[in-house]
Amino acid sequence: MSAPLQTCPTGAMIIGAEPVIGTGKEIRSSDPRTGAALDPAYPTASAEHVERACALAAQAFPVFRATTAERRAEFLERIADLIDKRQDLLVERAHAETALPRPRLTGEVGRTSGQLRLFAAELRAGSWQGARIDPARLDRVPLPRPDIRQRRIALGPVAVFGASNFPLAFSTAGGDTASALAAGCPVVVKAHQAHLGTAELVARAIAEAAADTGMPEGVFSQVVGSGTDIGAQLVRDPRIRAVGFTGSRQGGLAIAAAAAARPVPIPVYAEMSSINPVLLLPAALGSRGAELGAAFVGSLTLGAGQFCTNPGLVLMVEGPGLDAFTKAAADAVATNPGATMLTIGIADHYAAAGDAIAARDGVDELACGSRSGDAAGGCARLLTVDGARFVADPGLQAEAFGATSLLVRCADIAELTAAVSALEGQLTATVHADEADHPLAAKLLPLLEERAGRILFDGWPTGVEVGHAMVHGGPFPATTDPRSTSVGTLAIERFLRPVAYQDVPAALLPAEVQDDNPVGVWRRLDGEPSRDALATESAD
Amino acid sequence: MSAPLQTCPTGAMIIGAEPVIGTGKEIRSSDPRTGAALDPAYPTASAEHVERACALAAQAFPVFRATTAERRAEFLERIADLIDKRQDLLVERAHAETALPRPRLTGEVGRTSGQLRLFAAELRAGSWQGARIDPARLDRVPLPRPDIRQRRIALGPVAVFGASNFPLAFSTAGGDTASALAAGCPVVVKAHQAHLGTAELVARAIAEAAADTGMPEGVFSQVVGSGTDIGAQLVRDPRIRAVGFTGSRQGGLAIAAAAAARPVPIPVYAEMSSINPVLLLPAALGSRGAELGAAFVGSLTLGAGQFCTNPGLVLMVEGPGLDAFTKAAADAVATNPGATMLTIGIADHYAAAGDAIAARDGVDELACGSRSGDAAGGCARLLTVDGARFVADPGLQAEAFGATSLLVRCADIAELTAAVSALEGQLTATVHADEADHPLAAKLLPLLEERAGRILFDGWPTGVEVGHAMVHGGPFPATTDPRSTSVGTLAIERFLRPVAYQDVPAALLPAEVQDDNPVGVWRRLDGEPSRDALATESAD
């Protein structure tokens, strides 16, 4: 038996069932308010530690993927229960490491456990298995048709790189881990340096849940590293079969390039960069410009602007309401007290990226909020440019990860359309439209569909529902793979592949494609969705 | 209006609605029996031709993807009708270019049109749209839940590289083209040099069907090129959003590398290399060794061995029946008259690849058939090696595309298991098992699932059913993307991506996610599959 798992951070990684102290250079998370290094120190993993985590994951894989959906659901629910039980501890540690407000972190604990429970429910519902049966047709001419059945199986061990901005919901037990475990894939997490203690606490909860529910050793590990060595080793390890990543464009592209260069390339699901355009259509702008301006800044400054879906771009046409919107937004930004960003590095990058946009030809600064005196302080910032310039200068689409937004004033609808057409891929696109705007919205909608994973009307993109219909993804550079989502139940499909069974004897068939449908899943029988048993041919 | 489309090959490409004669170097297909060049000559495309095909595809895309599923179904059916109507012409031309027997080619015409009709039916059934609705919950605390709906949309223009070995079913109007068009993606085909005339005839049928059914110009083009320039230009063109390829490992890897190196990387579905292991379990071998040997050589030599699913590897354990199997197989190979291969190049590669395997340590030659006197003649060949050697030497897994197979004699079940564990990714894995073998088969099945896209029992892998449950795909190097199939209705998903709609006004929603389900598709309502209308909240 392993030593009893602790509930306060000790500086350990989790490798298989065991807490393990690294042997490399010590790293620490720090308090973004003061820059002070936090205890405990985390000695980084050696190459042997990563090797062992991958070896254990590969060893766990055949056992774990063969567990029933019900058993994996219980595992996920147990993780959720332990995370909920340790809410206070998690919130305190995450608050120390990220300076995110406690209510936001409390919500994030609930989101994290809720997400795990949603995948448990999805596992039991079973549509994810993609079961299909084309029964034999022995009387077909010229040749009889064989019996063919299909289901999806897990890809293999998955490497997960957590996000800086959601220390819980997009990190150690976040959406990537939850969907990979649901699919039957063991997970090796590289903990984010910005919240090592939170990561350790969550990793311990996962390891404890794995032990409680009898999951094989190696189903989950978490390693700690600084720089890119440990991450690169993970991505290159032949036993790793897919990667989930949330972070910078630079980081995502480096991982995707490493994965493509492997002797056996693997899928990379990297969520990277998005400026989340907001379109204010003329009637809406005219009828509620000032109101939109204030609400926009509320979304812009939420979480110090550090949401992947932060509205970094506003597109509108010169006309009634534009000045009212601009004034209201500028006033709100100017009086914004500023906020502590997640890390000093993020705050530095944010300031530099905003300066770079502000320095481009034709860009004017409309307003700048206060900067908090904290080490990682950041200030809200509003820039503006005209539509023609925006269309001509792709550099204006750079992401400044934080509360900076660029207001684009288009001369007319044609210029607005050109600006939309010039957009790179996005996680979201938001439209504010009154009923009189609907004909224009109908024309713009197809352009937005081609450029974004989620389109929302008359709301704000920050805030991502976790459900069945959510898409948190989108064309490059929002992600490296627009065919999927990292939030919501569809995310499980990222870690599955189809297998067909031809004339496989009944006794050897997986449960979900057996004639009598013992697990009660939805299947396509000769193409038609059904939960019925397969009508078997009369024996006489 | 365009000039009336011809029904015999003229040396033209199809760019948009027009036959176009290239301006580059002339290339020709040749008769594999004699090596004689066939008329007409095909001048290759210039960079401008490729540019124009891509520009037209991009222009067609928004119009084409917005057509209803019903209209796209009619387009596919019209292509199928025209292909069927021109069966005799197609068979004659394909026979001249490939030397494949006329009955095989006649069957392939039916397979090609049948495949198009299956996708038409799938379009009408509508499950492919992946519609999901999570209705709003305005009373949820602490925050109301927005209305979120999801559907899948087309990725964009697709480049298709046809296969040498199926001049119809995996070529100009083959599975890649059919599934991409079904998804709403315009297609630009690079015709295979081995069957330029067949490719032109089929391309004309597609162009004619597009005109007949009112599809936008650019929905389909076909270009001709020699070497890799034209193909590389296609893969790098920013308007191309996905690639379908069937061919050699070298070709597929080059395309995948080029696609990954684009400023905006795109998915590549390359079906490449597979040796399709056949496992003969002890009881089956003992009870019907000789019978299996004869049947095996039937599958091995079908189509001169030029099937992606050709059984290039047999794994068995020393014991009763092994000698009978080996003798029957060797006898059948020794008396095989040989066959004309698809091209002189393929025949040369085949001979060299077989020689390379035969020259490896521990490999013995069991039998060699006759070589036909044709220019592209090839002979069946049977090699053998022991299990320990096979496990130790990955070079023995090289594909010799043709009728060469390697019989692996394992000392015991442990060595057989080790040999299976050592396998690279495969399109298929075949098991011959009597009832007494089922316990062993149950142990091997998970290993085969992890290594193959399709597992079949007591049959032969050559012959791929086109249906809902088929998987023609598998782990690398069988394909570059194991998450999909290139045959069967699931193939449509390769060319789609999900989009979410949050609080989008009812009047602007796509039909498949409207409340009343006007197109009658299966959807997931709060996760539960249903074809019902959405129950709307009472208005009072």
Coordinates of N, CA and C in Angstrom, one line a residue, chain B residues 470-534:
Chain B
M470 N -18.7 -0.1 -41.5 CA -17.3 -0.3 -42.0 C -16.3 0.7 -41.4
V471 N -15.1 0.2 -41.1 CA -14.0 1.0 -40.8 C -12.9 0.6 -41.8
H472 N -12.5 1.5 -42.7 CA -11.3 1.2 -43.5 C -10.3 2.3 -43.1
G473 N -9.6 2.0 -42.1 CA -8.7 3.0 -41.5 C -7.9 2.2 -40.5
G474 N -7.2 2.9 -39.6 CA -6.4 2.2 -38.5 C -5.2 3.0 -38.1
P475 N -4.6 2.6 -37.1 CA -3.4 3.3 -36.5 C -2.3 3.4 -37.6
F476 N -1.4 4.4 -37.4 CA -0.3 4.7 -38.2 C 0.6 3.4 -38.3
P477 N 1.1 3.0 -39.5 CA 1.1 3.7 -40.7 C 0.0 3.3 -41.7
A478 N -1.0 2.6 -41.2 CA -2.1 2.3 -42.0 C -2.8 3.6 -42.5
T479 N -2.9 4.5 -41.6 CA -3.4 5.9 -42.0 C -2.6 6.9 -41.2
T480 N -2.8 8.2 -41.6 CA -2.2 9.3 -40.8 C -3.2 9.7 -39.7
D481 N -4.4 9.2 -39.7 CA -5.4 9.6 -38.7 C -6.4 8.5 -38.4
P482 N -6.1 7.8 -37.2 CA -6.9 6.6 -36.9 C -8.3 7.0 -36.4
R483 N -8.6 8.2 -36.3 CA -9.9 8.6 -35.8 C -11.0 8.6 -36.8
S484 N -10.7 7.9 -38.0 CA -11.7 8.0 -39.1 C -11.6 6.8 -40.0
T485 N -12.4 6.8 -41.0 CA -12.5 5.7 -42.0 C -12.6 6.4 -43.4
S486 N -12.0 5.7 -44.4 CA -12.2 6.3 -45.7 C -13.3 5.6 -46.5
V487 N -13.9 4.5 -45.9 CA -15.0 3.8 -46.5 C -16.1 3.7 -45.6
G488 N -17.4 3.9 -46.1 CA -18.5 3.8 -45.2 C -19.0 5.2 -44.8
T489 N -20.2 5.2 -44.3 CA -20.8 6.6 -44.1 C -20.1 7.4 -43.0
L490 N -19.4 6.7 -42.1 CA -18.7 7.5 -41.1 C -17.6 8.4 -41.7
A491 N -17.3 8.1 -42.9 CA -16.2 8.9 -43.6 C -16.6 10.4 -43.8
I492 N -17.9 10.7 -43.8 CA -18.4 12.1 -44.0 C -17.9 12.9 -42.8
E493 N -17.7 12.3 -41.6 CA -17.3 13.1 -40.5 C -15.9 13.7 -40.6
R494 N -15.1 13.2 -41.5 CA -13.7 13.7 -41.7 C -13.7 15.1 -42.2
F495 N -14.8 15.5 -42.8 CA -14.9 16.8 -43.5 C -15.9 17.8 -42.9
L496 N -16.1 17.5 -41.6 CA -17.1 18.4 -40.8 C -16.4 18.9 -39.6
R497 N -17.0 20.0 -39.1 CA -16.6 20.5 -37.7 C -17.8 21.0 -37.0
P498 N -17.8 20.9 -35.7 CA -19.0 21.4 -35.0 C -19.0 22.9 -34.8
V499 N -20.2 23.5 -34.8 CA -20.4 24.9 -34.4 C -21.5 25.0 -33.4
A500 N -21.3 25.8 -32.4 CA -22.4 26.0 -31.4 C -23.1 27.4 -31.6
Y501 N -24.4 27.4 -31.4 CA -25.2 28.6 -31.5 C -25.8 28.9 -30.1
Q502 N -25.4 30.0 -29.6 CA -25.9 30.4 -28.2 C -26.9 31.5 -28.3
D503 N -28.1 31.3 -27.9 CA -29.1 32.3 -27.9 C -29.3 33.0 -29.2
V504 N -29.1 32.2 -30.3 CA -29.3 32.7 -31.6 C -30.8 32.8 -31.9
P505 N -31.3 33.9 -32.4 CA -32.7 34.1 -32.6 C -33.3 33.0 -33.5
A506 N -34.5 32.5 -33.2 CA -35.1 31.4 -33.9 C -35.1 31.5 -35.4
A507 N -35.3 32.8 -35.9 CA -35.4 33.0 -37.3 C -34.0 32.8 -38.0
L508 N -33.0 32.8 -37.2 CA -31.6 32.7 -37.8 C -31.0 31.4 -37.7
L509 N -31.7 30.5 -37.0 CA -31.1 29.2 -36.7 C -31.1 28.3 -37.9
P510 N -30.1 27.4 -38.1 CA -30.1 26.4 -39.2 C -31.3 25.5 -39.0
A511 N -31.8 24.9 -40.1 CA -33.0 24.1 -40.0 C -32.8 22.9 -39.0
E512 N -31.7 22.3 -39.0 CA -31.5 21.1 -38.2 C -31.5 21.3 -36.7
V513 N -31.4 22.6 -36.3 CA -31.5 22.8 -34.8 C -32.6 23.8 -34.5
Q514 N -33.6 23.9 -35.4 CA -34.8 24.7 -35.1 C -35.7 23.9 -34.2
D515 N -36.5 24.6 -33.4 CA -37.4 23.9 -32.4 C -38.2 22.8 -33.0
D516 N -38.8 23.0 -34.1 CA -39.8 22.1 -34.6 C -39.2 21.0 -35.5
N517 N -37.9 21.0 -35.7 CA -37.2 19.9 -36.4 C -37.8 19.7 -37.8
P518 N -37.8 20.8 -38.6 CA -38.4 20.7 -39.9 C -37.8 19.7 -40.9
V519 N -36.5 19.4 -40.7 CA -35.9 18.4 -41.6 C -35.9 17.0 -41.0
G520 N -36.5 16.8 -39.8 CA -36.7 15.5 -39.2 C -35.5 14.7 -38.9
V521 N -34.4 15.4 -38.5 CA -33.2 14.6 -38.2 C -33.2 14.2 -36.7
W522 N -32.4 13.2 -36.5 CA -32.1 12.7 -35.1 C -31.2 13.8 -34.4
R523 N -31.6 14.1 -33.2 CA -30.8 15.1 -32.5 C -30.6 14.7 -31.0
R524 N -29.7 15.3 -30.3 CA -29.6 15.0 -28.9 C -30.3 16.2 -28.2
L525 N -31.4 16.0 -27.5 CA -32.0 17.0 -26.7 C -31.6 16.8 -25.3
D526 N -30.9 17.8 -24.7 CA -30.3 17.6 -23.4 C -29.6 16.3 -23.3
G527 N -29.0 15.9 -24.3 CA -28.2 14.7 -24.3 C -28.9 13.4 -24.8
E528 N -30.3 13.4 -24.9 CA -31.0 12.2 -25.2 C -31.4 12.2 -26.7
P529 N -31.1 11.2 -27.4 CA -31.4 11.1 -28.9 C -32.9 11.1 -29.1
S530 N -33.3 11.9 -30.1 CA -34.7 12.1 -30.3 C -34.9 12.7 -31.7
R531 N -36.1 12.4 -32.3 CA -36.5 13.1 -33.5 C -37.6 14.1 -33.3
D532 N -38.0 14.2 -32.0 CA -39.1 15.1 -31.7 C -38.8 16.5 -31.8
A533 N -39.9 17.3 -32.0 CA -39.7 18.8 -31.9 C -39.4 19.1 -30.4
L534 N -38.8 20.2 -30.3 CA -38.4 20.7 -28.9 C -39.7 21.2 -28.2

